[in-house]
Amino acid sequence: MTAALELIGVTHRFDDTVVLDNVSFQVEAGSITAVLGPSGVGKTTLLRIICGFETPQQGRVVISGREVARDGDSLVAAEHRGVGLVPQEGALFPHLSVANNVSFGLKQRRSGESRARTNHLLELVGLAHCADRRPEELSGGMQQRVALARALAPNPAIVLLDEPFASLDAALRASVRAEVVDALRRSKATALWVTHDQQEALSCADNVAVMLDRRVVQRGTPVDLYRSPASRAVAEFVGEAVHLRGQARGTTVSCAMGNLQLARAADGSVTVIVRPEQIELDDSPTETSPRGRVIASRFYGHDGEIDVRLPNDEVVVARLHARLLPPVGADVALRVTGQALAFA
Amino acid sequence: MTRLLRAPVAIAAPAMLAAVVAIVPLVYLFDASLSRGVENAIREIFLARTATLVLRTLLLTFIVTVACAVVGTINAWLVVRSSLPLRPMWLMLLAMPLAIPTYLSAFAWVSWIPTMSGFLGASIVLTLASYPYVMLPVAAMLRGADPMLEDVARSLGASAPSALIRVTLRQIAPAIWAGSLLVALYVVSDFGAVAAMRLETFTWVIYGAYRAGFNPTRAATLALVLVAMALLLIVLERHFRSRVTQRLGAGTARSTVRRTTLTLVAPALVVALTSIGFGIGVPLVSSIRWTREASATTDWSAVFTTIMSSFWIGFLTGLATLLLALPVGILIARFKGRLADVTEGAVFVTHSLPGIVVALSVVYLGINLVRPLYQQVPLLVFGQVIIFLPLVVGAVRTSIEQSRLALEDVSRSLGVSRMATVFRVTIPLAIPGIAAGGALAVLGAMKELPTTLILRPTEVETLATSIWKYSVVSDFGAVGPYAVSLMLLAALPTALLSHVAVVKVAR
């Protein structure tokens, strides 16, 4: 199977500032890939390069096996690339009705075929009843779904979504996100999704490319990224991390939380990283169980977190079921489940 | 973020044409001014009477500008921040002086109080005609300014008037400056009021030099001095305009707090009623009175012919200006680069050219290059296009810049070419600005006096030239029907313009 999109060694500068440094990854046809990175890391520039609004100084962009940009030359104009774009806040055409927004990119817009395609897509995103409405009459979430229908209408090789839910209320975001993913899956579209929200990337995408400091530092499935991050920076960006000093020897490491199993062998002085949910209260402690005093407790409703100060003054965070939260000041025994990570 | 888009030829070519058109008058001014040598031109500039002329023009400009800043700001506050009922109607009425040419107001005043003629009369007429240039931008900025700041000042112990001055006035200062400089520009450029009031300022003397045996060097040299003054004003205006910020972002608009305090509203209302009463009332009442006095002798078919030629010349000017301004506006707003910069610069410089200066240089152009077109309608329209191009480009450009760039990106990613995107997205979204720009040009062309006087075909009379022709010989009975017709015709585009402003401001 050919990749729907391939970036090979893409490097881009604005004046003398490097915004993308040797970025390479590919998106398999029919998959959803997320590009996850903090704000200002060059994600939007990346999308503009794929769309054809910017041309990278170095590297190649290949869409469905066709080279569209290479080393400073744009080989295919934006309008001929077959790339659907869902920008931030949707950017619906305010002068057109919902249906005319969706049919904007179709050839022969007044033909029966176009009308059928428009209806089909509006049904796909669950907005068939809104065809004649004006964009400003729709809620933010509905506007995003129309924007997706519009991008899908000309049957693009790939759909690019640029922080599509950043402007929505937290309460609305989860449901709109689920609807959009569902629509993408049912239309069997290929999508590249740019976000700074790790939860969004991990829960929606088949594959995630993590961008830090202008480059892609790791690619993999959400589970891979979370369980075996390639670097300390990735471990810290994808999920929460508890840091401890330790001495590693092969696949074991000794630290303030005792002797832990390592996912990858290491040797010498290391920083040990475990996830807060790996740390539990030990209800049948032994002599060697690590102990500490609870110095802070945060109640979230369904669960909660405690900060525990260990005898050597290191502080660990444990995520617990809400009814297990001990009070501040309590002395507790802890244990670690699963494997830890170690970085030099 | 840089845009790599190069402008399509269909936009770049007419935009370049517009730049050339815009810069033609200056080239001819320099040519005519220096035709008898540089020394002659310099001697002309340093004549004692030139210095008197400069001082008188500057004094008039200063007085009118300060008066407009005060009146315009007070009126803007009244329509945006007071609890006055029917605020949109007040705004519309207060903007109406834009529909009335300064020469018409001036003649109305002189026929009412003959001793008004001169400096005092010119100051009053120009103030009443120009305060909307301050009022409209200030009203827009007041609308966008955060009213909470005033409440905060009150809670910190400031009285209502003191909070208004210490907080709100500071916020809107850039808009007051920008509007005032625009007023100054229009005062130094004005021909109608000073001509009717027989006040020797630059424009009136330039016209005299042109009439009296056609002394091209003196007229052109004085015109260059005038352009230098205007250019300084417009550079300053642009500096302040860049500091006029509009409220950005999608967030819910705060509702404006309306003041009912009588100590604030009552004096403002007096100012507004005076502006409307004298600004519209005097010319309107005079014109109606003249018309009724002379109703028996009025040749209505001549009036009708004149209305039609005014309308046609206005329509042609509006259309031609829009056709040139649209590509320029799109180029400047959307295809930034060297070509856009050069075009913007050319149009920008043109904005400083007073009507009388443009008219003179088009005369030189006509005589030297296109003799057969001299005193023909195409050359008249050409001259008026140069005058109104900057205004229309401004309107078009602003409304294009207000629509999101992302919309055009989306269009292209959906397979629509750059040129098709211009027609399917850029232009439809800019329709309000395009309509406003067209209205500005039509309104201006119908009111425009010096260009029409100098460039019209000898057998064609417009409303403006007819009012002028009968007024200078004090035959006000004959002026009446033309004056009423011009005000009625001009009210239409003015209403459209203030509707755009009302939608923006009084929402």
Short mmCIF file of N, CA, C and O in Angstrom, two decimals, chain A residues 34-116:
data_model
loop_
_atom_site.label_atom_id
_atom_site.label_comp_id
_atom_site.label_asym_id
_atom_site.label_seq_id
_atom_site.Cartn_x
_atom_site.Cartn_y
_atom_site.Cartn_z
N ALA A 34 -1.73 11.79 14.00
CA ALA A 34 -1.71 13.06 14.70
C ALA A 34 -0.29 13.57 14.76
O ALA A 34 0.65 12.80 14.95
N VAL A 35 -0.12 14.88 14.56
CA VAL A 35 1.16 15.52 14.84
C VAL A 35 0.98 16.26 16.16
O VAL A 35 0.16 17.17 16.26
N LEU A 36 1.71 15.78 17.17
CA LEU A 36 1.52 16.31 18.52
C LEU A 36 2.73 17.15 18.90
O LEU A 36 3.87 16.68 18.81
N GLY A 37 2.50 18.38 19.31
CA GLY A 37 3.61 19.22 19.73
C GLY A 37 3.10 20.45 20.43
O GLY A 37 1.95 20.84 20.23
N PRO A 38 3.93 21.07 21.26
CA PRO A 38 3.50 22.28 21.94
C PRO A 38 3.29 23.43 20.94
O PRO A 38 3.73 23.33 19.79
N SER A 39 2.62 24.50 21.36
CA SER A 39 2.38 25.62 20.45
C SER A 39 3.70 26.22 20.00
O SER A 39 4.67 26.22 20.75
N GLY A 40 3.73 26.70 18.77
CA GLY A 40 4.91 27.39 18.27
C GLY A 40 6.01 26.46 17.83
O GLY A 40 7.15 26.87 17.66
N VAL A 41 5.68 25.17 17.59
CA VAL A 41 6.72 24.24 17.23
C VAL A 41 6.80 24.07 15.71
O VAL A 41 7.63 23.34 15.19
N GLY A 42 5.95 24.79 14.96
CA GLY A 42 6.00 24.71 13.51
C GLY A 42 4.95 23.79 12.91
O GLY A 42 5.02 23.47 11.73
N LYS A 43 3.95 23.41 13.70
CA LYS A 43 2.93 22.49 13.18
C LYS A 43 2.10 23.13 12.07
O LYS A 43 1.82 22.51 11.05
N THR A 44 1.68 24.40 12.28
CA THR A 44 0.86 25.05 11.28
C THR A 44 1.66 25.26 9.99
O THR A 44 1.14 25.08 8.89
N THR A 45 2.93 25.60 10.12
CA THR A 45 3.79 25.73 8.94
C THR A 45 3.85 24.41 8.19
O THR A 45 3.81 24.38 6.96
N LEU A 46 3.93 23.32 8.93
CA LEU A 46 3.97 22.00 8.31
C LEU A 46 2.73 21.79 7.44
O LEU A 46 2.82 21.36 6.29
N LEU A 47 1.55 22.13 7.99
CA LEU A 47 0.32 21.97 7.22
C LEU A 47 0.32 22.86 5.99
O LEU A 47 -0.10 22.45 4.91
N ARG A 48 0.81 24.10 6.15
CA ARG A 48 0.82 25.02 5.01
C ARG A 48 1.76 24.52 3.92
O ARG A 48 1.52 24.75 2.74
N ILE A 49 2.83 23.84 4.32
CA ILE A 49 3.75 23.26 3.33
C ILE A 49 3.06 22.13 2.58
O ILE A 49 3.15 22.03 1.35
N ILE A 50 2.34 21.27 3.30
CA ILE A 50 1.66 20.16 2.64
C ILE A 50 0.58 20.70 1.69
O ILE A 50 0.42 20.22 0.57
N CYS A 51 -0.14 21.75 2.13
CA CYS A 51 -1.19 22.35 1.30
C CYS A 51 -0.63 23.04 0.06
O CYS A 51 -1.30 23.16 -0.95
N GLY A 52 0.61 23.55 0.17
CA GLY A 52 1.18 24.27 -0.96
C GLY A 52 1.16 25.77 -0.78
O GLY A 52 1.38 26.51 -1.74
N PHE A 53 0.91 26.27 0.45
CA PHE A 53 0.95 27.72 0.68
C PHE A 53 2.35 28.18 1.07
O PHE A 53 2.63 29.37 1.10
N GLU A 54 3.20 27.24 1.42
CA GLU A 54 4.61 27.54 1.66
C GLU A 54 5.40 26.46 0.92
O GLU A 54 4.92 25.34 0.75
N THR A 55 6.62 26.80 0.49
CA THR A 55 7.47 25.81 -0.16
C THR A 55 8.72 25.61 0.69
O THR A 55 9.39 26.58 1.01
N PRO A 56 8.99 24.37 1.11
CA PRO A 56 10.15 24.15 1.98
C PRO A 56 11.45 24.33 1.19
O PRO A 56 11.52 23.96 0.02
N GLN A 57 12.48 24.90 1.86
CA GLN A 57 13.76 25.11 1.18
C GLN A 57 14.43 23.79 0.84
O GLN A 57 15.13 23.68 -0.16
N GLN A 58 14.25 22.79 1.72
CA GLN A 58 14.85 21.49 1.44
C GLN A 58 13.83 20.41 1.71
O GLN A 58 12.92 20.58 2.50
N GLY A 59 14.04 19.25 1.06
CA GLY A 59 13.21 18.10 1.31
C GLY A 59 12.10 17.93 0.28
O GLY A 59 11.95 18.77 -0.61
N ARG A 60 11.38 16.81 0.40
CA ARG A 60 10.36 16.49 -0.59
C ARG A 60 9.02 16.26 0.09
O ARG A 60 8.96 15.78 1.22
N VAL A 61 7.96 16.63 -0.62
CA VAL A 61 6.60 16.32 -0.18
C VAL A 61 5.96 15.47 -1.26
O VAL A 61 5.96 15.85 -2.43
N VAL A 62 5.49 14.28 -0.89
CA VAL A 62 4.90 13.36 -1.87
C VAL A 62 3.47 13.04 -1.43
O VAL A 62 3.25 12.63 -0.29
N ILE A 63 2.51 13.30 -2.31
CA ILE A 63 1.11 13.00 -1.99
C ILE A 63 0.61 11.93 -2.95
O ILE A 63 0.67 12.10 -4.17
N SER A 64 0.15 10.79 -2.41
CA SER A 64 -0.30 9.65 -3.21
C SER A 64 0.71 9.29 -4.29
O SER A 64 0.35 9.11 -5.46
N GLY A 65 1.98 9.24 -3.96
CA GLY A 65 2.99 8.83 -4.90
C GLY A 65 3.43 9.91 -5.87
O GLY A 65 4.34 9.72 -6.66
N ARG A 66 2.78 11.10 -5.82
CA ARG A 66 3.14 12.18 -6.73
C ARG A 66 3.93 13.23 -5.97
O ARG A 66 3.47 13.75 -4.95
N GLU A 67 5.10 13.56 -6.48
CA GLU A 67 5.94 14.56 -5.82
C GLU A 67 5.33 15.95 -6.07
O GLU A 67 5.12 16.33 -7.20
N VAL A 68 5.04 16.70 -4.99
CA VAL A 68 4.41 18.01 -5.16
C VAL A 68 5.34 19.16 -4.81
O VAL A 68 5.11 20.30 -5.20
N ALA A 69 6.39 18.89 -4.04
CA ALA A 69 7.37 19.94 -3.73
C ALA A 69 8.71 19.29 -3.50
O ALA A 69 8.80 18.18 -2.96
N ARG A 70 9.76 19.97 -3.94
CA ARG A 70 11.09 19.42 -3.80
C ARG A 70 12.11 20.54 -3.72
O ARG A 70 12.19 21.38 -4.60
N ASP A 71 12.88 20.58 -2.64
CA ASP A 71 14.03 21.47 -2.48
C ASP A 71 13.77 22.90 -2.97
O ASP A 71 14.47 23.40 -3.84
N GLY A 72 12.77 23.55 -2.41
CA GLY A 72 12.55 24.95 -2.75
C GLY A 72 11.66 25.19 -3.96
O GLY A 72 11.36 26.32 -4.27
N ASP A 73 11.23 24.14 -4.63
CA ASP A 73 10.34 24.32 -5.77
C ASP A 73 8.98 23.69 -5.48
O ASP A 73 8.90 22.56 -5.01
N SER A 74 7.93 24.46 -5.75
CA SER A 74 6.60 23.88 -5.67
C SER A 74 6.26 23.31 -7.03
O SER A 74 6.23 24.03 -8.02
N LEU A 75 6.07 21.98 -7.11
CA LEU A 75 5.84 21.34 -8.41
C LEU A 75 4.37 21.32 -8.77
O LEU A 75 4.00 21.27 -9.93
N VAL A 76 3.50 21.32 -7.74
CA VAL A 76 2.06 21.27 -7.98
C VAL A 76 1.42 22.39 -7.15
O VAL A 76 1.69 22.52 -5.96
N ALA A 77 0.59 23.22 -7.82
CA ALA A 77 -0.04 24.35 -7.11
C ALA A 77 -1.04 23.85 -6.08
O ALA A 77 -1.56 22.74 -6.20
N ALA A 78 -1.32 24.69 -5.08
CA ALA A 78 -2.19 24.30 -3.98
C ALA A 78 -3.51 23.72 -4.47
O ALA A 78 -4.00 22.72 -3.94
N GLU A 79 -4.09 24.36 -5.52
CA GLU A 79 -5.42 23.93 -5.94
C GLU A 79 -5.42 22.59 -6.68
O GLU A 79 -6.46 22.03 -6.94
N HIS A 80 -4.23 22.07 -7.03
CA HIS A 80 -4.17 20.79 -7.73
C HIS A 80 -3.61 19.67 -6.87
O HIS A 80 -3.29 18.60 -7.37
N ARG A 81 -3.47 19.91 -5.55
CA ARG A 81 -2.82 18.90 -4.73
C ARG A 81 -3.78 17.86 -4.18
O ARG A 81 -3.37 16.80 -3.73
N GLY A 82 -5.07 18.17 -4.16
CA GLY A 82 -6.03 17.23 -3.59
C GLY A 82 -5.85 17.06 -2.10
O GLY A 82 -5.84 15.94 -1.58
N VAL A 83 -5.68 18.19 -1.41
CA VAL A 83 -5.51 18.17 0.04
C VAL A 83 -6.67 18.95 0.66
O VAL A 83 -6.87 20.11 0.34
N GLY A 84 -7.46 18.29 1.50
CA GLY A 84 -8.56 19.00 2.17
C GLY A 84 -8.04 19.66 3.43
O GLY A 84 -7.21 19.09 4.13
N LEU A 85 -8.55 20.86 3.72
CA LEU A 85 -8.03 21.59 4.88
C LEU A 85 -9.19 21.96 5.81
O LEU A 85 -10.19 22.51 5.38
N VAL A 86 -9.05 21.63 7.07
CA VAL A 86 -10.01 22.07 8.09
C VAL A 86 -9.24 22.99 9.04
O VAL A 86 -8.54 22.52 9.93
N PRO A 87 -9.33 24.31 8.82
CA PRO A 87 -8.52 25.22 9.63
C PRO A 87 -9.09 25.40 11.03
O PRO A 87 -10.20 24.95 11.32
N GLN A 88 -8.32 26.10 11.88
CA GLN A 88 -8.81 26.42 13.21
C GLN A 88 -10.11 27.22 13.08
O GLN A 88 -10.24 28.04 12.20
N GLU A 89 -11.05 26.96 13.94
CA GLU A 89 -12.34 27.64 13.95
C GLU A 89 -13.11 27.45 12.65
O GLU A 89 -14.02 28.22 12.33
N GLY A 90 -12.74 26.43 11.85
CA GLY A 90 -13.57 26.05 10.70
C GLY A 90 -13.42 26.91 9.47
O GLY A 90 -13.30 26.42 8.38
N ALA A 91 -13.44 28.24 9.64
CA ALA A 91 -13.33 29.16 8.50
C ALA A 91 -14.33 28.83 7.40
O ALA A 91 -13.98 28.66 6.24
N LEU A 92 -15.60 28.75 7.77
CA LEU A 92 -16.64 28.59 6.75
C LEU A 92 -16.79 29.91 6.00
O LEU A 92 -16.59 30.98 6.56
N PHE A 93 -17.20 29.81 4.71
CA PHE A 93 -17.43 31.03 3.93
C PHE A 93 -18.69 31.71 4.45
O PHE A 93 -19.78 31.15 4.33
N PRO A 94 -18.57 32.90 5.01
CA PRO A 94 -19.74 33.52 5.65
C PRO A 94 -20.81 33.94 4.64
O PRO A 94 -21.95 34.16 5.02
N HIS A 95 -20.44 34.07 3.35
CA HIS A 95 -21.41 34.54 2.37
C HIS A 95 -22.18 33.40 1.71
O HIS A 95 -22.99 33.62 0.83
N LEU A 96 -21.89 32.15 2.12
CA LEU A 96 -22.55 31.00 1.49
C LEU A 96 -23.32 30.20 2.53
O LEU A 96 -22.95 30.16 3.70
N SER A 97 -24.39 29.53 2.08
CA SER A 97 -25.14 28.65 2.97
C SER A 97 -24.29 27.43 3.29
O SER A 97 -23.25 27.19 2.66
N VAL A 98 -24.74 26.64 4.26
CA VAL A 98 -24.02 25.43 4.64
C VAL A 98 -23.82 24.52 3.44
O VAL A 98 -22.72 24.05 3.16
N ALA A 99 -24.91 24.28 2.67
CA ALA A 99 -24.80 23.38 1.51
C ALA A 99 -23.82 23.94 0.48
O ALA A 99 -23.01 23.19 -0.08
N ASN A 100 -23.87 25.25 0.24
CA ASN A 100 -22.95 25.83 -0.75
C ASN A 100 -21.51 25.84 -0.26
O ASN A 100 -20.58 25.81 -1.06
N ASN A 101 -21.32 25.88 1.05
CA ASN A 101 -19.98 25.71 1.59
C ASN A 101 -19.46 24.33 1.24
O ASN A 101 -18.34 24.17 0.77
N VAL A 102 -20.31 23.30 1.46
CA VAL A 102 -19.86 21.92 1.24
C VAL A 102 -19.59 21.67 -0.24
O VAL A 102 -18.63 21.01 -0.61
N SER A 103 -20.42 22.28 -1.12
CA SER A 103 -20.25 22.00 -2.56
C SER A 103 -19.21 22.91 -3.20
O SER A 103 -18.97 22.83 -4.41
N PHE A 104 -18.57 23.78 -2.42
CA PHE A 104 -17.66 24.79 -2.98
C PHE A 104 -16.60 24.19 -3.89
O PHE A 104 -16.28 24.71 -4.94
N GLY A 105 -16.01 23.06 -3.47
CA GLY A 105 -14.90 22.50 -4.23
C GLY A 105 -15.32 21.48 -5.28
O GLY A 105 -14.45 20.85 -5.90
N LEU A 106 -16.63 21.29 -5.48
CA LEU A 106 -17.08 20.29 -6.45
C LEU A 106 -17.13 20.90 -7.85
O LEU A 106 -17.43 22.07 -8.00
N LYS A 107 -16.84 20.06 -8.85
CA LYS A 107 -17.01 20.52 -10.23
C LYS A 107 -18.51 20.48 -10.52
O LYS A 107 -19.25 19.69 -9.96
N GLN A 108 -18.97 21.33 -11.42
CA GLN A 108 -20.39 21.40 -11.78
C GLN A 108 -21.28 21.38 -10.54
O GLN A 108 -21.99 20.41 -10.27
N ARG A 109 -21.21 22.49 -9.83
CA ARG A 109 -21.84 22.54 -8.51
C ARG A 109 -23.35 22.39 -8.55
O ARG A 109 -23.96 22.05 -7.57
N ARG A 110 -23.98 22.68 -9.70
CA ARG A 110 -25.44 22.63 -9.72
C ARG A 110 -25.96 21.28 -10.21
O ARG A 110 -27.17 21.09 -10.29
N SER A 111 -25.07 20.35 -10.56
CA SER A 111 -25.53 19.06 -11.08
C SER A 111 -26.15 18.23 -9.96
O SER A 111 -25.90 18.46 -8.78
N GLY A 112 -26.99 17.26 -10.37
CA GLY A 112 -27.63 16.39 -9.39
C GLY A 112 -26.61 15.61 -8.61
O GLY A 112 -26.77 15.36 -7.41
N GLU A 113 -25.53 15.25 -9.30
CA GLU A 113 -24.47 14.47 -8.65
C GLU A 113 -23.86 15.26 -7.49
O GLU A 113 -23.65 14.73 -6.40
N SER A 114 -23.60 16.56 -7.75
CA SER A 114 -23.03 17.40 -6.70
C SER A 114 -23.98 17.50 -5.53
O SER A 114 -23.58 17.46 -4.37
N ARG A 115 -25.27 17.66 -5.86
CA ARG A 115 -26.25 17.81 -4.79
C ARG A 115 -26.29 16.55 -3.94
O ARG A 115 -26.34 16.60 -2.72
N ALA A 116 -26.22 15.40 -4.62
CA ALA A 116 -26.27 14.13 -3.89
C ALA A 116 -25.04 14.00 -2.99
O ALA A 116 -25.14 13.58 -1.84
#
